[in-house]
PDB file of C-alpha atoms and ligand atoms in Angstrom:
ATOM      1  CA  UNK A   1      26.698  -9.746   6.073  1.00 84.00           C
ATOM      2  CA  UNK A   2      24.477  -8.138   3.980  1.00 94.00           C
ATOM      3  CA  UNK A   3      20.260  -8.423   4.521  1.00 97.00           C
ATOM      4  CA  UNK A   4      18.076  -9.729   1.303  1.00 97.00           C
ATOM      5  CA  UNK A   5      14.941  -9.330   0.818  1.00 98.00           C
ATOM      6  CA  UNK A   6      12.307  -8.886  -2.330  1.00 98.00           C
ATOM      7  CA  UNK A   7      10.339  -5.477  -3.556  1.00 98.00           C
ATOM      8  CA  UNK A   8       7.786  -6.498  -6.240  1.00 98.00           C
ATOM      9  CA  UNK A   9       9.257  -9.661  -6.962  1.00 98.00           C
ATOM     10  CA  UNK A  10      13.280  -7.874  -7.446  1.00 98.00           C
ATOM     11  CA  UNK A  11      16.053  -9.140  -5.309  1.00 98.00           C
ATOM     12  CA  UNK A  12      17.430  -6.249  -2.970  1.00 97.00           C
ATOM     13  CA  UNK A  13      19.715  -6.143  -0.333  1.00 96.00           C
ATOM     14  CA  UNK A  14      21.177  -3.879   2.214  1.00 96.00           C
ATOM     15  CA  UNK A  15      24.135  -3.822   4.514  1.00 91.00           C
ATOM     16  CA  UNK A  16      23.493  -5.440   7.893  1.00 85.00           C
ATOM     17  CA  UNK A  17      22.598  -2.828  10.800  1.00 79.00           C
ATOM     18  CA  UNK A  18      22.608   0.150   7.685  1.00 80.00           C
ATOM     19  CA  UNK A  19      19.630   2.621   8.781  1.00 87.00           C
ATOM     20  CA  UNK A  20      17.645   3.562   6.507  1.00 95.00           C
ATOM     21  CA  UNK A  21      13.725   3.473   6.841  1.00 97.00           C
ATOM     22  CA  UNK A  22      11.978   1.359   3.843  1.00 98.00           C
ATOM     23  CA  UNK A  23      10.232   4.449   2.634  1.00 98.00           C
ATOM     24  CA  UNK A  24      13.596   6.217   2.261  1.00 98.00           C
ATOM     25  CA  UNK A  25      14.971   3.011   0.540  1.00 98.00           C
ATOM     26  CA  UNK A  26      11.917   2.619  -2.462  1.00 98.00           C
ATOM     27  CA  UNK A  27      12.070   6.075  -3.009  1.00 98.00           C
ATOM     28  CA  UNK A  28      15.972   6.569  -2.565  1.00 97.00           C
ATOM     29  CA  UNK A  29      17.496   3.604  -3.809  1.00 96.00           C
ATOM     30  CA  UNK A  30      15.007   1.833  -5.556  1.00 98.00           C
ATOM     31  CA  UNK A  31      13.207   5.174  -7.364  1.00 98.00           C
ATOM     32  CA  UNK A  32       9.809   3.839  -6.476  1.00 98.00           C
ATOM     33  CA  UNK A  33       8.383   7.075  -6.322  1.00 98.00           C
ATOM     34  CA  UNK A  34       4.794   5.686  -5.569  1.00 98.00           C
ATOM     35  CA  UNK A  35       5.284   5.144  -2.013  1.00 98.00           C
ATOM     36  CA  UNK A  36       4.787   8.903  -0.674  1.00 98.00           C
ATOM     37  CA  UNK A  37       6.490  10.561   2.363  1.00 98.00           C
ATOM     38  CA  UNK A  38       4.171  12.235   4.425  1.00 97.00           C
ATOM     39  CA  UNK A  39       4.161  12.352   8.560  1.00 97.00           C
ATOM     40  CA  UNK A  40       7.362  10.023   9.003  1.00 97.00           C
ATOM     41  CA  UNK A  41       5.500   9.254  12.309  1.00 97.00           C
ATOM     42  CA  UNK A  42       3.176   6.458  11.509  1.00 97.00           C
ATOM     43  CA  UNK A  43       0.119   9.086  11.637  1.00 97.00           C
ATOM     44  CA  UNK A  44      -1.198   9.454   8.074  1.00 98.00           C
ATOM     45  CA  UNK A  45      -1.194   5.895   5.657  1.00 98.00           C
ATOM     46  CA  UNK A  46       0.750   7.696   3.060  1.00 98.00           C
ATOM     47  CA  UNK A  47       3.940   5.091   3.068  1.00 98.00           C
ATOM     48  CA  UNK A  48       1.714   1.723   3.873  1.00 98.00           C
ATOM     49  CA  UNK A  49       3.064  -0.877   1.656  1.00 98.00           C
ATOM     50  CA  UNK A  50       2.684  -4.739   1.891  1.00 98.00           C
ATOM     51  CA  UNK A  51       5.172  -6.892   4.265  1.00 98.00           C
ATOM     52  CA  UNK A  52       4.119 -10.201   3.882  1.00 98.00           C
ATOM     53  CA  UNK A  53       0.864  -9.451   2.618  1.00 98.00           C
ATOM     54  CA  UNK A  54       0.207  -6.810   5.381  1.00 98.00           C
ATOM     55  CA  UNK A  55      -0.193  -3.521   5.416  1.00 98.00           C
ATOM     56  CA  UNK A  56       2.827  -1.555   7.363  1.00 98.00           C
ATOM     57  CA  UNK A  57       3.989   1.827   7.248  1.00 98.00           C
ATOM     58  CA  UNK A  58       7.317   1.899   5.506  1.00 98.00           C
ATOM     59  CA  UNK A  59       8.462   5.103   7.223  1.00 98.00           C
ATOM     60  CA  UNK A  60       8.489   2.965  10.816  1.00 98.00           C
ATOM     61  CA  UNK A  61       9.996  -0.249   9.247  1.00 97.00           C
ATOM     62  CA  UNK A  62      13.560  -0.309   8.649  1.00 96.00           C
ATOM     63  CA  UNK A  63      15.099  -2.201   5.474  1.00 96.00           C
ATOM     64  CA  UNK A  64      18.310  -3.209   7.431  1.00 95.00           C
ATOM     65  CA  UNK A  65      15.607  -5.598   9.163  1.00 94.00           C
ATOM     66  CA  UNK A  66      13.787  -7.039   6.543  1.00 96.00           C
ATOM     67  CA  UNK A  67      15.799 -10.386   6.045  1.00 96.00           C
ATOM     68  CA  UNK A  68      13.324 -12.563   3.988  1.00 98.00           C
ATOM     69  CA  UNK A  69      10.588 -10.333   4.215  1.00 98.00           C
ATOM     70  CA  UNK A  70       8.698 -10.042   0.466  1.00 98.00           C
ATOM     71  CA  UNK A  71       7.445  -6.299  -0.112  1.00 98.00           C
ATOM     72  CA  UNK A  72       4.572  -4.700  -2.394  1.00 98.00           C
ATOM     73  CA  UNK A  73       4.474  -1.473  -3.483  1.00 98.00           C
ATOM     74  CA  UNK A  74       1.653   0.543  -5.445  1.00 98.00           C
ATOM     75  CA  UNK A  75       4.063   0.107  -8.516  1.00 98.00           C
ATOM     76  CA  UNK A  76       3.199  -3.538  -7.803  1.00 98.00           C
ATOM     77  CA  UNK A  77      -0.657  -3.825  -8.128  1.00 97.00           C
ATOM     78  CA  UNK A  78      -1.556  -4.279 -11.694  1.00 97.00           C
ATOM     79  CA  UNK A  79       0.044  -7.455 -11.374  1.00 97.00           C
ATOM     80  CA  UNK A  80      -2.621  -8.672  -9.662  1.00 97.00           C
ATOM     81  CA  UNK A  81      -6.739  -9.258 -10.377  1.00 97.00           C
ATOM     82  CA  UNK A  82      -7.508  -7.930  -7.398  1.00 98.00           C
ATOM     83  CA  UNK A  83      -5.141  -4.708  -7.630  1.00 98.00           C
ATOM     84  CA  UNK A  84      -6.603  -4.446 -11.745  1.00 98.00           C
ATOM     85  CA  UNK A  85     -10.068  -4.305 -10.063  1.00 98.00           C
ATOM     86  CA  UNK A  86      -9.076  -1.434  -7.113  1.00 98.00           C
ATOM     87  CA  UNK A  87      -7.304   0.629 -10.135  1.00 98.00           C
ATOM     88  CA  UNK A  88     -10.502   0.507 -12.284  1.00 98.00           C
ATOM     89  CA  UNK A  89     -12.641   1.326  -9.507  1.00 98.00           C
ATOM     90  CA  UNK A  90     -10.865   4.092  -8.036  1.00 98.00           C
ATOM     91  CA  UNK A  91     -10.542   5.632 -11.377  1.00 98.00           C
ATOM     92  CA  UNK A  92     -14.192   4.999 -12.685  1.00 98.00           C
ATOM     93  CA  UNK A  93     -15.458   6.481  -9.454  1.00 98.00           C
ATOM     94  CA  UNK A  94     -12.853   9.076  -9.414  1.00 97.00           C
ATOM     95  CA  UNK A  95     -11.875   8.184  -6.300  1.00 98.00           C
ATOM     96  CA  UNK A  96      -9.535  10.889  -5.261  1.00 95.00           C
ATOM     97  CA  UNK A  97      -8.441  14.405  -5.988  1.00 96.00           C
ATOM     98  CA  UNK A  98      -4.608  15.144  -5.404  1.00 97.00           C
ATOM     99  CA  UNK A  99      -3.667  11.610  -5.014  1.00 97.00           C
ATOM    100  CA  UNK A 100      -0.819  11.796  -2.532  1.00 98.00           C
ATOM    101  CA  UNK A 101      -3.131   9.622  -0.381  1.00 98.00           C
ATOM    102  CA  UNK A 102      -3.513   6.829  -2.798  1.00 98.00           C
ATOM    103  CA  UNK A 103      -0.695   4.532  -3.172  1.00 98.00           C
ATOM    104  CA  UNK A 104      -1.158   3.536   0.829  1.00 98.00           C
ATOM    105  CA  UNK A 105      -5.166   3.455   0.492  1.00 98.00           C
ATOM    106  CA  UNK A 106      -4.323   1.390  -2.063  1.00 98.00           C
ATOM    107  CA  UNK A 107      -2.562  -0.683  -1.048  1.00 98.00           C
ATOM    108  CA  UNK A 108      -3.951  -1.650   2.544  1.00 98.00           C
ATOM    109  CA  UNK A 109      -7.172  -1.831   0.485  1.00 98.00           C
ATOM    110  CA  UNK A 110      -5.731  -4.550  -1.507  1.00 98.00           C
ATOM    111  CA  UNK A 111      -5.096  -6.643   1.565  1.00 98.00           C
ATOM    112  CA  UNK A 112      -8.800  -5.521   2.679  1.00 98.00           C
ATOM    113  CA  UNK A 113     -10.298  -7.326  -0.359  1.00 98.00           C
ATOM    114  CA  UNK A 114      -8.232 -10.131   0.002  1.00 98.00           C
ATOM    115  CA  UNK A 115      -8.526 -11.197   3.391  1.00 97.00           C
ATOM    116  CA  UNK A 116     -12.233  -9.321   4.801  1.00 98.00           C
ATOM    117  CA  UNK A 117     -15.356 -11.070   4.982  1.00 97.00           C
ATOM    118  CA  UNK A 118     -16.834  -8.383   5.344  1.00 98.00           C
ATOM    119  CA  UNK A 119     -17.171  -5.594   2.212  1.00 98.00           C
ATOM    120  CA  UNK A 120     -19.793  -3.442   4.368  1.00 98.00           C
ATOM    121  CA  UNK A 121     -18.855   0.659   4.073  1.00 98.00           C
ATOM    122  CA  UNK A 122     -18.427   0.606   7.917  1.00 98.00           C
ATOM    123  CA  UNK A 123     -15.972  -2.118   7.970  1.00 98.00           C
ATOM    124  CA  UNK A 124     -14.324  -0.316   5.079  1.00 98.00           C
ATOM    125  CA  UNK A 125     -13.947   2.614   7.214  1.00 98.00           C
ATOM    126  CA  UNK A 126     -12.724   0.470   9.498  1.00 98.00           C
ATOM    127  CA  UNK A 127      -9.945  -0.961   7.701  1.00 98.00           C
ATOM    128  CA  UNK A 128      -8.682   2.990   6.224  1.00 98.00           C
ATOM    129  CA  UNK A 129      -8.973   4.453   9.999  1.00 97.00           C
ATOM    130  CA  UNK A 130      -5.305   5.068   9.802  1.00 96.00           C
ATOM    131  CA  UNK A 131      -5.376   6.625   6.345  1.00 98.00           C
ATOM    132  CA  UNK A 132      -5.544  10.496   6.374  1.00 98.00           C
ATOM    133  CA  UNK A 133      -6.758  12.432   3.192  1.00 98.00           C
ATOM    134  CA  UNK A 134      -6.802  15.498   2.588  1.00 96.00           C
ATOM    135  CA  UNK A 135      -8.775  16.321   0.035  1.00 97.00           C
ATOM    136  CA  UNK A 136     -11.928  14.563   1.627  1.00 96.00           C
ATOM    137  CA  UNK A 137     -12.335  11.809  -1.484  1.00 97.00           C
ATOM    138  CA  UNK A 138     -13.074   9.296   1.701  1.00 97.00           C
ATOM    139  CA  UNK A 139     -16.404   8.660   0.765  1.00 97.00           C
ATOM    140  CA  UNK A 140     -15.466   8.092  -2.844  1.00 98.00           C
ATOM    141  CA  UNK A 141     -12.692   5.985  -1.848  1.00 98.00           C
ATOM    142  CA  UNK A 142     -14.981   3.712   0.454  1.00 98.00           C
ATOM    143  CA  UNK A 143     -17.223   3.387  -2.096  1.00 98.00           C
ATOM    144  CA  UNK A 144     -14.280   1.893  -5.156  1.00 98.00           C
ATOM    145  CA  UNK A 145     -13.093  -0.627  -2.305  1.00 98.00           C
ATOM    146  CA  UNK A 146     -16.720  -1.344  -2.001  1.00 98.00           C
ATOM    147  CA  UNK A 147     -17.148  -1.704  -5.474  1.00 98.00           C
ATOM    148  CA  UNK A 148     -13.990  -3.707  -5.845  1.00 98.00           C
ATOM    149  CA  UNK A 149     -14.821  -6.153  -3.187  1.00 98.00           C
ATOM    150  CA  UNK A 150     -18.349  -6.802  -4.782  1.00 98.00           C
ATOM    151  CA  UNK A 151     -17.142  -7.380  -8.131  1.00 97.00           C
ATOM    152  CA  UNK A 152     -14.617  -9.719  -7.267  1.00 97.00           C
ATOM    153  CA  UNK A 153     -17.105 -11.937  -5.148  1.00 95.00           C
ATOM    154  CA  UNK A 154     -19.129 -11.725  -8.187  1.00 92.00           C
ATOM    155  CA  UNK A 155     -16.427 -13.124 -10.229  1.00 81.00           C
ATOM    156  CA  UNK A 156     -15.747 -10.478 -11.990  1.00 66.00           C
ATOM    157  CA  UNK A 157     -12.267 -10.156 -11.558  1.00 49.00           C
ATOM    158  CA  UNK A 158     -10.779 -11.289 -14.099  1.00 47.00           C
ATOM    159  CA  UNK A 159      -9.474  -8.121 -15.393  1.00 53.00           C
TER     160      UNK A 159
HETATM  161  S1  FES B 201       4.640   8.847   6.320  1.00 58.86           S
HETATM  162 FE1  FES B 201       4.415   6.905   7.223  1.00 58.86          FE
HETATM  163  S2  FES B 201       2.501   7.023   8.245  1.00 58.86           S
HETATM  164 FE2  FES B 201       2.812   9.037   7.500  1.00 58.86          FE
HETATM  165  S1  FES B 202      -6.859  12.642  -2.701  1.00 58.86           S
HETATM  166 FE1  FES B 202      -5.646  14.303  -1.942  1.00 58.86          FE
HETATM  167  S2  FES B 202      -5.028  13.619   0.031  1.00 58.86           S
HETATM  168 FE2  FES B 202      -6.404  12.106  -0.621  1.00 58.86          FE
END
């Protein structure tokens, strides 16, 4: 029996009991290159992607147990208003340097401007507490999920 699930809308499936980490799978089998690789040990946001509309590091989930489950990767968020409005703020602010960071910031900070009430910096801070960079863009990259929170309570996401 063989375990089905969805990645950005696309049918997948795996064999029952197979292991192999969802991080390994995008990359691997789907070559969705966007989801990066970094600690393997849930310590750095670089794999987050979107279970159900929340956030989860794919290198601790694996696909054999994903029956169901509908998964968003980075490859994923122009598809949406609210993922146009993150890309255009994170680029007009130049929100990041290397970028190997990105595609989890990204995409936990799409559920963040979904689902928070609050757009303050501090509960922005909050929300990316698990999200390691390098590079030190954080306050740049608080400041585009700001931005992008702001504008789309101002109706201004229709992008
Ligand atoms: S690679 Fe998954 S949290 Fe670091
Ligand atoms: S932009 Fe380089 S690690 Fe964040």
């Amino acid at each position: 029996m063989n375990v089905r699930f969805s990645v950005n809308g696309r049918p997948c499936e795996v064999a029952q009991g197979e292991r192999c980490s969802l991080v390994d799978y995008l990359r691997d089998e789907l070559m969705l290159r966007g989801t990066r690789y970094g600690c393997g040990q849930e310590r750095c946001g670089a794999c987050v992607v979107l279970v159900d509309g929340a956030p989860r590091p794919a290198c601790q989930v694996e696909a054999g147990h994903l029956q169901d489950r509908s998964i968003a990767t980075v490859e994923s968020l122009d598809s949406s208003a609210e993922g146009r409005m993150l890309l255009a703020q994170f680029e007009r602010l130049q929100a990041g340097q290397c970028g190997f960071c990105l595609s989890g910031i990204l995409m936990r900070s799409l559920a963040f401007v979904r689902e928070s009430a609050d757009g303050s910096p501090a509960a922005i801070a909050r929300a990316l507490d698990d999200h390691l960079c390098r590079c030190g863009a954080q306050p740049r990259i608080v400041a585009a999920v700001q931005a992008s929170w702001q504008a789309l309570r101002e109706g201004a996401g229709a992008l």
